[in-house]
C-alpha cells in the first residue's frame, strides 16, 4: 500500500476524534446522572 | 381619548410563528425522554456505519490510478467536511430559533454543537493537509477552499469562546447566535469556492444535478462513511445537550436546596 503513514494517521484521527468526543459526552451524562440521582428522588426510580 | 377598562381576561398570546411542532420538541422534559430513546440507536448506527465505511474504504476499494492508495484518505476527509458544513448549518438554525423564540434548549444545543463542529472542521483541515502533502507537495496553500474552511473553523472557535465569555450566560448566547448567523455567509463561499476561483482543490465529485464523478465502487463506501459520521455527530450533540439539560436541572435543584436551608 502506497502512502501508508499518511493513510494511517488520517484514519487514526478520524476514529480518535469522534471516539474521544463520544466517550467524553457519555462520561459527562453519567456523572451528572449520578449527582442528580443522589439528590433528586424522581431520577432514582 | 378615554380608554374603558375591561373586566374580560386578556386574550391568550398568539402561537409562536411556525413553532408549534418545534416547540413540542423543545420542552426539556420531552427532549430528555425522546433523546433517551433515540440516542442508543443513533450511536449504534453511527458506530456500525462508520466502521463499515472506513473499513470498506481502507480494504475494499481499489487504489486510484493517479493517487494510488492516498485516495483512501477521502473516506475520512469528505465525511468530516460534510459534518463541518452540516454542523454549522444546524448551529445557525438553532441560533435562529434561539433569537426568535428565546428558547433555553436552543441555547444549550448551540453551545454544545460548537465544540463538536470545531473538532470535525479541524479533522477536515488536518486530513486535507495530510492528503495534500503527498499529492500537492505541500501541507498547506492559501487556496480559496482551504482558506474558507479555515474561516469556518475560526467561526466555530469564536462561537465556542463567545458563548462562554460573559458572566451572564444569556448575553453570551445572544452574541454567539448573532455570530453563527453572520457566519452562514461563509457556507456558500466554501461550497462554490472551487467553481468561482481557480483552486488547487478539486471540484465536487458528488452534485445534486449530475451523475457522480467517481466510480460506484468508491461512492458506496463514501456514502456509508458519510452516513456513519452524520449519525455519530448527531449522537454526540444529543448526548452533550442531554448532559447540559441535566446539569441545568442539577443546578436548579441545588439552588432550591440552598434557599430552603437558609
XYZ file of C-alpha atoms in Angstrom:
307
model
C 0.000 0.000 0.000
C 1.423 3.406 -1.003
C 1.418 6.448 1.316
C 0.705 4.192 4.300
C 1.819 6.620 7.068
C -0.457 9.372 5.702
C -3.395 6.971 5.480
C -2.842 5.550 8.968
C -2.601 8.993 10.604
C -5.780 10.140 8.809
C -7.740 7.072 9.886
C -6.392 7.293 13.438
C -7.572 10.924 13.652
C -10.879 10.002 12.018
C -11.523 7.400 14.687
C -9.954 9.105 17.713
C -11.766 12.468 17.450
C -15.370 11.155 17.295
C -14.485 8.443 19.835
C -12.993 10.977 22.252
C -15.972 13.309 21.990
C -18.397 10.386 22.310
C -16.717 8.986 25.430
C -16.459 12.462 26.991
C -20.202 13.048 26.397
C -21.033 9.629 27.864
C -18.888 10.315 30.920
C -20.493 13.746 31.381
C -24.017 12.277 31.131
C -23.212 9.544 33.651
C -21.570 11.959 36.088
C -24.500 14.366 36.123
C -26.944 11.427 36.261
C -25.204 10.111 39.390
C -25.272 13.543 41.057
C -28.949 14.004 40.207
C -29.821 10.554 41.495
C -28.121 11.386 44.766
C -30.248 14.463 45.426
C -33.400 14.069 43.347
C -35.778 11.251 44.271
C -37.545 11.360 40.869
C -34.437 10.269 38.971
C -33.803 7.240 41.213
C -36.882 5.294 40.053
C -59.349 59.715 24.093
C -60.770 57.701 27.008
C -59.868 54.062 27.335
C -62.530 51.946 29.021
C -61.122 49.419 31.466
C -62.274 45.926 30.616
C -63.074 43.162 33.095
C -62.657 40.475 30.466
C -59.470 38.392 30.774
C -56.726 39.292 28.333
C -56.699 37.237 25.147
C -54.266 34.333 25.077
C -50.901 35.120 23.448
C -50.699 34.219 19.768
C -48.951 30.945 18.966
C -45.281 31.339 18.018
C -44.690 31.766 14.318
C -44.355 28.327 12.768
C -43.271 26.997 16.079
C -45.894 24.542 17.328
C -44.085 21.455 16.045
C -40.667 22.698 17.078
C -41.792 23.926 20.495
C -43.240 20.499 21.238
C -39.722 19.029 20.984
C -38.059 21.986 22.671
C -39.622 21.142 26.025
C -36.662 19.919 28.152
C -38.603 17.042 29.740
C -39.849 15.828 26.382
C -36.374 16.291 24.888
C -34.870 14.104 27.625
C -37.444 11.339 27.051
C -37.153 11.463 23.259
C -33.364 11.743 23.169
C -33.060 8.912 25.710
C -34.953 6.650 23.308
C -33.164 7.810 20.150
C -29.583 8.111 21.436
C -28.652 4.380 21.668
C -29.935 3.743 18.130
C -28.202 6.828 16.729
C -24.910 5.952 18.425
C -25.177 2.277 17.402
C -25.919 3.167 13.766
C -23.070 5.698 13.802
C -20.501 3.201 15.119
C -21.657 0.446 12.751
C -21.823 2.589 9.593
C -18.556 4.412 10.341
C -16.716 1.127 10.976
C -18.190 -0.331 7.786
C -17.469 2.766 5.675
C -13.902 3.249 6.917
C -13.091 -0.483 6.753
C -14.528 -0.670 3.240
C -12.581 2.420 2.193
C -9.357 1.046 3.643
C -9.502 -2.577 2.459
C -12.306 -2.977 -0.093
C -11.738 -0.187 -2.592
C -9.197 -0.302 -5.433
C -6.369 2.244 -5.402
C -6.788 5.289 -7.632
C -4.899 5.148 -10.943
C -3.330 8.575 -10.284
C -3.260 8.991 -6.489
C -2.571 5.394 -5.530
C -3.686 4.401 -2.044
C -3.635 8.004 -0.787
C -7.165 8.278 -2.163
C -8.317 6.260 0.877
C -7.943 9.440 2.972
C -11.084 10.549 1.115
C -13.231 8.310 3.341
C -12.277 10.313 6.425
C -11.763 13.741 4.859
C -15.042 14.112 2.933
C -17.417 12.932 5.731
C -15.558 15.243 8.163
C -16.003 18.152 5.712
C -19.696 17.341 5.308
C -20.137 17.371 9.091
C -18.209 20.638 9.391
C -20.632 22.340 6.981
C -23.760 20.454 8.064
C -22.986 21.085 11.723
C -22.649 24.807 11.090
C -25.990 24.814 9.264
C -27.611 23.163 12.289
C -25.839 25.651 14.584
C -27.230 28.544 12.522
C -30.743 27.064 12.578
C -30.622 26.554 16.352
C -29.258 30.103 16.766
C -32.139 31.455 14.686
C -34.581 29.536 16.908
C -32.804 30.968 19.945
C -33.076 34.546 18.678
C -36.716 34.267 17.533
C -38.221 32.149 20.339
C -35.563 32.673 23.038
C -35.827 29.032 23.994
C -33.246 27.848 26.575
C -32.951 24.429 24.927
C -31.856 26.070 21.658
C -29.168 27.982 23.591
C -27.937 24.808 25.280
C -27.880 22.910 21.965
C -25.977 25.741 20.228
C -23.345 25.782 22.986
C -22.878 22.009 22.582
C -22.747 21.957 18.760
C -19.879 24.495 18.641
C -17.028 22.354 20.044
C -18.113 19.253 18.085
C -18.323 21.240 14.855
C -14.921 22.789 15.526
C -13.408 19.323 16.092
C -14.842 17.929 12.842
C -13.636 21.029 10.951
C -10.170 20.535 12.446
C -10.359 16.885 11.340
C -11.296 18.019 7.826
C -8.404 20.501 7.710
C -5.970 18.009 9.243
C -6.790 15.127 6.907
C -6.854 17.535 3.962
C -3.384 18.687 4.892
C -2.177 15.098 5.271
C -3.664 14.265 1.866
C -2.216 17.432 0.321
C 1.393 16.711 1.261
C 1.873 13.618 -0.942
C -0.480 14.834 -3.708
C 0.274 18.575 -3.966
C 3.697 18.536 -2.369
C 2.667 20.910 0.414
C 0.833 20.705 3.744
C -0.997 23.971 3.167
C -1.772 26.506 0.472
C -3.882 29.672 0.644
C -6.359 28.192 -1.793
C -9.960 29.548 -1.734
C -11.449 26.251 -0.497
C -8.857 25.708 2.220
C -8.963 29.318 3.371
C -12.776 29.423 3.557
C -12.807 26.197 5.609
C -10.163 27.707 7.900
C -12.509 30.699 8.349
C -15.290 28.226 9.222
C -13.002 26.740 11.886
C -12.380 30.219 13.336
C -16.133 30.917 13.286
C -16.712 27.744 15.318
C -13.931 28.728 17.739
C -15.343 32.248 18.013
C -18.759 30.825 18.851
C -17.296 28.458 21.461
C -15.432 31.319 23.139
C -18.222 33.884 22.842
C -20.998 31.810 24.467
C -18.710 31.211 27.454
C -17.189 34.691 27.675
C -19.878 36.546 29.661
C -20.814 36.326 33.324
C -24.441 36.474 32.203
C -24.870 33.369 30.003
C -27.836 34.910 28.157
C -25.645 37.695 26.770
C -23.060 35.183 25.582
C -25.718 33.051 23.936
C -27.193 36.089 22.130
C -23.750 37.158 20.895
C -22.920 33.589 19.828
C -26.231 33.276 17.962
C -25.583 36.506 16.047
C -22.059 35.362 15.149
C -23.402 31.975 13.995
C -25.982 33.653 11.754
C -23.469 36.074 10.245
C -21.107 33.167 9.573
C -23.688 31.423 7.377
C -22.465 33.680 4.555
C -19.301 31.559 4.539
C -21.127 28.301 3.690
C -21.927 29.065 0.013
C -18.416 30.518 -0.320
C -16.983 27.160 0.811
C -19.350 25.179 -1.415
C -18.775 27.191 -4.584
C -15.171 28.282 -3.980
C -13.952 25.545 -6.330
C -16.254 26.872 -9.092
C -15.771 30.614 -8.534
C -11.977 30.581 -8.344
C -9.138 28.560 -9.812
C -8.259 26.351 -6.893
C -5.780 23.582 -6.310
C -8.571 21.732 -4.521
C -10.558 19.519 -6.867
C -14.204 20.374 -7.727
C -17.106 18.480 -6.119
C -17.341 14.835 -7.214
C -20.927 14.456 -5.974
C -23.538 17.000 -7.067
C -27.330 17.063 -6.868
C -27.676 17.954 -10.557
C -25.465 15.372 -12.221
C -24.026 11.889 -12.033
C -21.210 11.408 -9.516
C -17.714 11.860 -10.929
C -16.444 8.740 -9.167
C -16.928 5.039 -9.704
C -19.686 3.319 -7.724
C -17.102 1.089 -6.041
C -15.713 4.270 -4.436
C -19.039 6.059 -4.000
C -20.817 3.462 -1.826
C -18.171 3.294 0.914
C -18.048 7.102 0.895
C -21.827 7.350 1.349
C -21.653 4.725 4.120
C -18.903 6.599 5.961
C -20.803 9.884 5.490
C -23.992 8.365 6.943
C -21.960 6.938 9.832
C -20.318 10.282 10.604
C -23.703 12.031 10.406
C -25.154 9.594 12.962
C -22.068 9.954 15.196
C -22.171 13.750 15.004
C -25.882 13.698 15.874
C -25.349 11.228 18.729
C -22.503 13.292 20.228
C -24.511 16.539 20.048
C -27.628 14.891 21.500
C -25.597 13.307 24.323
C -23.881 16.624 25.131
C -27.184 18.505 25.049
C -28.778 15.876 27.334
C -25.888 16.313 29.762
C -26.292 20.115 29.607
C -30.052 19.882 30.322
C -29.391 17.539 33.260
C -26.632 19.848 34.560
C -29.053 22.767 34.456
C -31.644 20.707 36.329
C -28.982 19.812 38.894
C -28.046 23.482 39.332
C -31.726 24.348 39.840
C -32.166 21.643 42.463
C -29.021 22.692 44.317
C -30.206 26.310 44.277
C -33.605 25.313 45.713
C -31.878 23.289 48.429
C -29.569 26.159 49.317
C -32.508 28.576 49.521
C -34.502 26.119 51.657
C -31.571 25.637 54.035
C -31.352 29.404 54.758
